[in-house]
XYZ file of C-alpha atoms in Angstrom:
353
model
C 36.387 103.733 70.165
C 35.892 105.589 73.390
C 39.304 104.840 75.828
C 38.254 103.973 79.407
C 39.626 106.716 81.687
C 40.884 104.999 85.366
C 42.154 106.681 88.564
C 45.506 106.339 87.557
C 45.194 108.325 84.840
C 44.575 111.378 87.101
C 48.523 112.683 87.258
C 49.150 112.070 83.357
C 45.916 114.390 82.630
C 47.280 117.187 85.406
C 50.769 116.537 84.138
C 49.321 117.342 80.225
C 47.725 120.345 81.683
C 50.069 121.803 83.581
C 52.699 121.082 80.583
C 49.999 123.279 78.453
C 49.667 125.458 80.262
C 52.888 126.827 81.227
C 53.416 126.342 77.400
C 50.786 128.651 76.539
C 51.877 130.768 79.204
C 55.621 131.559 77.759
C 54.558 131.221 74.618
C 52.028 134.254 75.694
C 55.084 136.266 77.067
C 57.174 135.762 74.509
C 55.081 137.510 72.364
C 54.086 134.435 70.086
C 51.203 134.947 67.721
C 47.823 132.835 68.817
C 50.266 132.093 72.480
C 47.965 130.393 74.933
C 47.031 128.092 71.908
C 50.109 127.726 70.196
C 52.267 127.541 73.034
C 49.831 124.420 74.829
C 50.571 122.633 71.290
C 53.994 122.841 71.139
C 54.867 122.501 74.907
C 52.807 118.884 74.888
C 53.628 117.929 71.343
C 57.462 118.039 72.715
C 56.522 116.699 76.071
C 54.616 113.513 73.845
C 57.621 112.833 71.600
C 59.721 113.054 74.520
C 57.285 109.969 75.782
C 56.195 112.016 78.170
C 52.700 110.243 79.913
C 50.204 113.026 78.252
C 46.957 112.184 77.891
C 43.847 113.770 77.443
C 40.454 111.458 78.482
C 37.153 111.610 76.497
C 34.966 112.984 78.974
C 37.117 116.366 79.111
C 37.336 115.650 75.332
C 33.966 116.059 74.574
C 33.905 119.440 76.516
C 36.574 120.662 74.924
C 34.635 120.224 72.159
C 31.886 122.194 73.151
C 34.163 124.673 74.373
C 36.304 125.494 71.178
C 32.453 125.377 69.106
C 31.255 127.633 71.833
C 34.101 130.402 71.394
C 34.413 130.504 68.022
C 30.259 130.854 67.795
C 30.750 133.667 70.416
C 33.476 135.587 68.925
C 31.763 136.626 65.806
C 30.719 140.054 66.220
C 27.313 140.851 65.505
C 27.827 143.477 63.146
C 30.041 141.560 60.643
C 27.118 141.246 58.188
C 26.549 145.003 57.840
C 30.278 145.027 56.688
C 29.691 143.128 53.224
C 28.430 146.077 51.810
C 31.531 148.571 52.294
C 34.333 147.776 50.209
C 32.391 145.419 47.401
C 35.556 145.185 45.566
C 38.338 143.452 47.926
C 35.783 141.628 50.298
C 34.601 139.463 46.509
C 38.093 139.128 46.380
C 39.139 137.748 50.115
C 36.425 135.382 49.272
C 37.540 134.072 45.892
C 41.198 134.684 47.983
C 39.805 131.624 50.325
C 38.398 129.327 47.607
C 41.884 129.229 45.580
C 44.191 128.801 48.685
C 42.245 125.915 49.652
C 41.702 124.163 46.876
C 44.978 124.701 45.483
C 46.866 123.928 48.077
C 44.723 121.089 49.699
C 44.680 119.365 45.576
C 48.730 120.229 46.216
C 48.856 117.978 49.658
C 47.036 115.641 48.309
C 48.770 114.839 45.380
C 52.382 115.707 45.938
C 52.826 114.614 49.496
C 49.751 111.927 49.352
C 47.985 113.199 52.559
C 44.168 112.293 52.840
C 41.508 114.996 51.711
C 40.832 115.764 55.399
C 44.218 116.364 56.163
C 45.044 117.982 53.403
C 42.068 120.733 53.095
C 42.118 121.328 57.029
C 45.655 122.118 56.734
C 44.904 124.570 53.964
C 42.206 127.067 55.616
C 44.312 130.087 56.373
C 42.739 131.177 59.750
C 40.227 129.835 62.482
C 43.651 127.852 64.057
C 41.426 126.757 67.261
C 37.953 126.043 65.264
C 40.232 123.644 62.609
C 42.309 122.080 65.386
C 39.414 121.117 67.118
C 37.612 119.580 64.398
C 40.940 117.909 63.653
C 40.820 116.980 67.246
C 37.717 114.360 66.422
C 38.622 112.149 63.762
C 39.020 114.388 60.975
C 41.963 113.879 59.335
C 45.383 113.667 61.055
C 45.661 115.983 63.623
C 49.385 115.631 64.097
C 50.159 116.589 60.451
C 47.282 119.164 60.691
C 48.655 121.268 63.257
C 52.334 120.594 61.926
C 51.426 122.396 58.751
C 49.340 125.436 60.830
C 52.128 125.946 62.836
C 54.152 126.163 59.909
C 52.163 128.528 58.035
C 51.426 131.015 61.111
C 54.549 131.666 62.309
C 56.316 131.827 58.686
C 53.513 134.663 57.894
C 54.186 136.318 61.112
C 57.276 136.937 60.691
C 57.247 139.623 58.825
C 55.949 141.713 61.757
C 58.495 141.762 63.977
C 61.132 142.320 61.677
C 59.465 145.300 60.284
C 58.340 146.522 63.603
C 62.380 146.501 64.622
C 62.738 149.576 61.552
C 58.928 151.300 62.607
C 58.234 153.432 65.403
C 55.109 151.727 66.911
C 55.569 148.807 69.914
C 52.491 147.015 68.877
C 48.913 146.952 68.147
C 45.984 145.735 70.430
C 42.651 144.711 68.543
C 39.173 146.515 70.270
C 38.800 145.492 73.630
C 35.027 143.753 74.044
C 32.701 146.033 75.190
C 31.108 143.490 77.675
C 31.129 140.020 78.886
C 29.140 137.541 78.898
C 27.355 136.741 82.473
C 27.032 133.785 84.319
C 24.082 132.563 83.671
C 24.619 133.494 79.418
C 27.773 131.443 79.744
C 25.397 128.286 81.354
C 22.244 128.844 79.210
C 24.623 129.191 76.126
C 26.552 125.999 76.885
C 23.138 123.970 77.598
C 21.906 125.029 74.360
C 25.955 124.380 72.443
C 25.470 121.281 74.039
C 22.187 120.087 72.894
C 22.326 121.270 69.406
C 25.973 119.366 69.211
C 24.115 116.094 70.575
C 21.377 116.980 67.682
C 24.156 116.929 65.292
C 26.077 113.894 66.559
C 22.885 112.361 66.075
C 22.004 113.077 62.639
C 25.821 112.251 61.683
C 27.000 115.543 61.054
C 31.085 115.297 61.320
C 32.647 116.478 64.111
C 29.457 116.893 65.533
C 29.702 118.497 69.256
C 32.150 121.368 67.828
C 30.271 122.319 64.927
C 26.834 122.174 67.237
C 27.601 124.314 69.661
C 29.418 126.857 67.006
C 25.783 126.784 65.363
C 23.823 127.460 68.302
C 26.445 130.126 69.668
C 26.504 131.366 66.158
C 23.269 132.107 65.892
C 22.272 133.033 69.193
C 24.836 135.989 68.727
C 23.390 136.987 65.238
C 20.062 136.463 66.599
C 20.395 139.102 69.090
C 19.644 136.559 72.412
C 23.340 138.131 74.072
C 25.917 140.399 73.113
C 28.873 140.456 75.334
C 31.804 138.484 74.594
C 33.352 135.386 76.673
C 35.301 135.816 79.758
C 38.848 136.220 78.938
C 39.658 133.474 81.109
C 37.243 130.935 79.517
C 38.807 132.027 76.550
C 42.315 131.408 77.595
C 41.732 127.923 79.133
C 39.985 126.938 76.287
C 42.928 127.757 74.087
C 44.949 125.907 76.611
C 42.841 122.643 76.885
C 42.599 122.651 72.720
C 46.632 122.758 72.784
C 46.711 120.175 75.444
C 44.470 117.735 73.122
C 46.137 118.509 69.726
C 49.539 117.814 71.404
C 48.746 115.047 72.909
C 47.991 113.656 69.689
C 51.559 113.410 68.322
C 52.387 110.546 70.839
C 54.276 107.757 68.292
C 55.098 110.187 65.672
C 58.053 109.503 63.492
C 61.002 111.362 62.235
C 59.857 111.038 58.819
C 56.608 111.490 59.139
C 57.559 115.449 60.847
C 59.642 116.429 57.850
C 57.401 115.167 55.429
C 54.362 117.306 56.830
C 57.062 119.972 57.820
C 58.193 120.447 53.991
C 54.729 120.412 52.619
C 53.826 123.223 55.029
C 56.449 125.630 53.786
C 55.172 124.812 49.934
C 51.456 125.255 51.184
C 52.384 128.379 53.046
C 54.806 129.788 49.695
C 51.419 129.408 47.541
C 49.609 131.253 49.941
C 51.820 134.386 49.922
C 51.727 133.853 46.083
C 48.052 133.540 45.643
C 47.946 136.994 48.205
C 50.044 139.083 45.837
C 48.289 138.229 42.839
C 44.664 139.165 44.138
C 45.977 142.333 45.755
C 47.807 143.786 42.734
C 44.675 143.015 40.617
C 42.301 144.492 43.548
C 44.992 147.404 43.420
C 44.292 148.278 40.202
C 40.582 148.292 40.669
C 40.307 150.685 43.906
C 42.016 153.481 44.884
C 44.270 152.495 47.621
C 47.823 151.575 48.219
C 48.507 148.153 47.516
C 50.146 147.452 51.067
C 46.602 148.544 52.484
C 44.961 146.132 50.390
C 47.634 143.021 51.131
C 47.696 143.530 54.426
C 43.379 143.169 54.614
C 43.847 140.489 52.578
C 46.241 138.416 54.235
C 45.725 135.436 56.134
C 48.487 136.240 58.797
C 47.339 137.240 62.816
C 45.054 140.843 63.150
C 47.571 142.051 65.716
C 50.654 141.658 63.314
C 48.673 143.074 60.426
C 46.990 146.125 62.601
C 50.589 146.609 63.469
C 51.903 147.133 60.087
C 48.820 148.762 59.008
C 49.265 151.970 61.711
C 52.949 152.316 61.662
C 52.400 152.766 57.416
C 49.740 155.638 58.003
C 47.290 152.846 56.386
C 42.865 152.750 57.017
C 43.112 150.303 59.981
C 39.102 149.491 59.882
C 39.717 148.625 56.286
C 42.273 145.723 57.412
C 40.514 145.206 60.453
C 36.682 144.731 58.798
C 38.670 142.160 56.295
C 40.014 139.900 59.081
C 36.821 139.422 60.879
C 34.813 138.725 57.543
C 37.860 136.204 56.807
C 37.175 134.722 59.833
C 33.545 134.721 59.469
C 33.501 133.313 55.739
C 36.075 130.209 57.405
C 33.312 130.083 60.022
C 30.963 128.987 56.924
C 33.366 127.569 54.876
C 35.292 125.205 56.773
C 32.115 122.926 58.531
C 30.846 122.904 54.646
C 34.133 121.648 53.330
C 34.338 119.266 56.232
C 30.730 117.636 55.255
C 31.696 117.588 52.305
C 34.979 115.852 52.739
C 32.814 113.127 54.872
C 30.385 112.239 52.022
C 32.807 112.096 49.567
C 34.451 109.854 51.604
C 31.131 107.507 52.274
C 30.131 107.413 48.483
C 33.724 106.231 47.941
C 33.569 103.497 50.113
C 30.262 102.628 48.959
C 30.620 103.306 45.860
């Protein structure tokens, strides 16, 4: 049920926001992988266990929402299709990859460390951390144990970067800038038309309706040729920032227990997916002619940047590992609103059933 939002309410809400966004902000400086994002998450989620008065109302809610459906619909580049056809080989295996990390380890949540199936499987797609938050973010399993186990798995495959970056004479590795932005008035047609189809979809039942809308419509629109440019890299960032504020503000009453137990099944969740990595890229190794730390590094589910990184200091094809990210991230774009339907009317026939 909707929670009524009152004056008062006014300095918890710039309190949460503020909290995020310095958050995001350090965590930005710092160097930490997904910062702005990250950093909101973790600077409210201790600020709410600290019982700190975060809150984030409905109304701004719903447009965050929009907003996180919006990006992720806007970020997909327009020429990811035209990829599929140029390395056959490893792109049919990232997406067999994707399939066995998430139903192993969701089926491994589930039954060792009896989490729900929503919880579980959106806690098991390796990638998209914004897009799964925010459909965590409306009802969709438990957010707090969602994010948990994300944070978990991102920084443990992260940190493989730095360390190796210490012994390799590069400083770091910045994706390709967008060519253009976005204008004004695409940013306000583009949201009118996120927002109705996400109403459309809230209507007709589809979970997490308003985020998976507007990812359609923006989705589309960009495949469909009706803009091109990119969003503003502010809109980006306090979109980010608001999704942190909303995910940490979920982990108000959390227990003790209840953190280690999601904490431990994130590090076995994020050990199978290293696993499951290795094993696809020595058999994809011994298919293609490349060096197997070209084809791990395409194929794993850690951060572009720390990956590129890697990738150029070893002398490796940086479009290859590039071109795999973004069709991971396209493929999770797919995959994760089908799992989450799925998840939904598995869940009615149970109940009706």
């Amino acid at each position: 049920m909707p929670t009524p939002f009152s004056p008062s309410d006014i300095l918890p809400v710039l309190l949460t926001l503020a909290i995020a966004a310095l958050g995001g902000g350090l965590a930005t400086v710092l160097g930490l992988p997904a910062g702005w994002l990250m950093g909101a998450a973790l600077a409210v989620t201790v600020a709410a266990m600290l019982k700190a008065p975060v809150r984030i109302p409905d109304a701004l809610r719903n447009v965050i929402f929009v907003a996180v459906g919006m990006s992720m619909g806007a970020s997909v580049a327009p020429d990811s299709l035209s990829m599929l056809a140029s390395w056959p080989i490893s792109l049919a295996a990232l997406a067999i990859e994707l399939v066995i990390i998430v139903a192993s380890t969701g089926w491994m949540l589930t039954r060792l460390f009896k989490l729900d199936t929503g919880t579980a499987y959106l806690s098991s797609f390796p990638g998209h951390l914004s897009f799964v938050m925010g459909i965590a973010a409306t009802g969709v399993g438990d957010a707090r144990q969602i994010v948990i186990i994300q944070v978990i798995r991102i920084l443990m495959l992260t940190i493989a970067v730095p360390v190796g970056a210490m012994f390799l004479p590069i400083d770091s590795f910045t994706p390709p800038a967008a060519g253009s932005f976005m204008t004004p008035l695409d940013i306000v047609l583009l949201a009118a038309g996120c927002v109705a189809v996400g109403l459309v979809f809230m209507w007709i039942k589809v979970p997490a309706g308003l985020v998976l809308g507007a990812m359609a419509a923006a989705t589309g629109a960009k495949l469909g040729g009706l803009y091109d440019g990119a969003m503003p890299t502010p809109l980006v960032i306090g979109t980010f920032v608001l999704t942190g504020a909303l995910i940490g503000s979920r982990f108000v009453g959390i227990t003790r227990a209840e953190l280690v137990t999601t904490a431990k099944g994130g590090l076995i969740a994020t050990a199978m997916t290293v696993t499951i990595v290795t094993v696809i890229a020595l058999v994809v190794a011994q298919l293609v002619d490349m060096p197997f730390g070209q084809i791990w590094l395409g194929l794993s589910p850690g951060a572009l940047e720390g990956m590129g990184a890697l990738g150029i200091a070893l002398g490796y094809d940086t479009a290859f590992i590039a071109a795999h990210h973004v069709i991971r991230l396209l493929m999770l774009s797919f995959a994760i609103p089908a799992v989450v339907v799925l998840i939904r009317w598995a869940e009615r026939r149970k109940v009706d059933g």
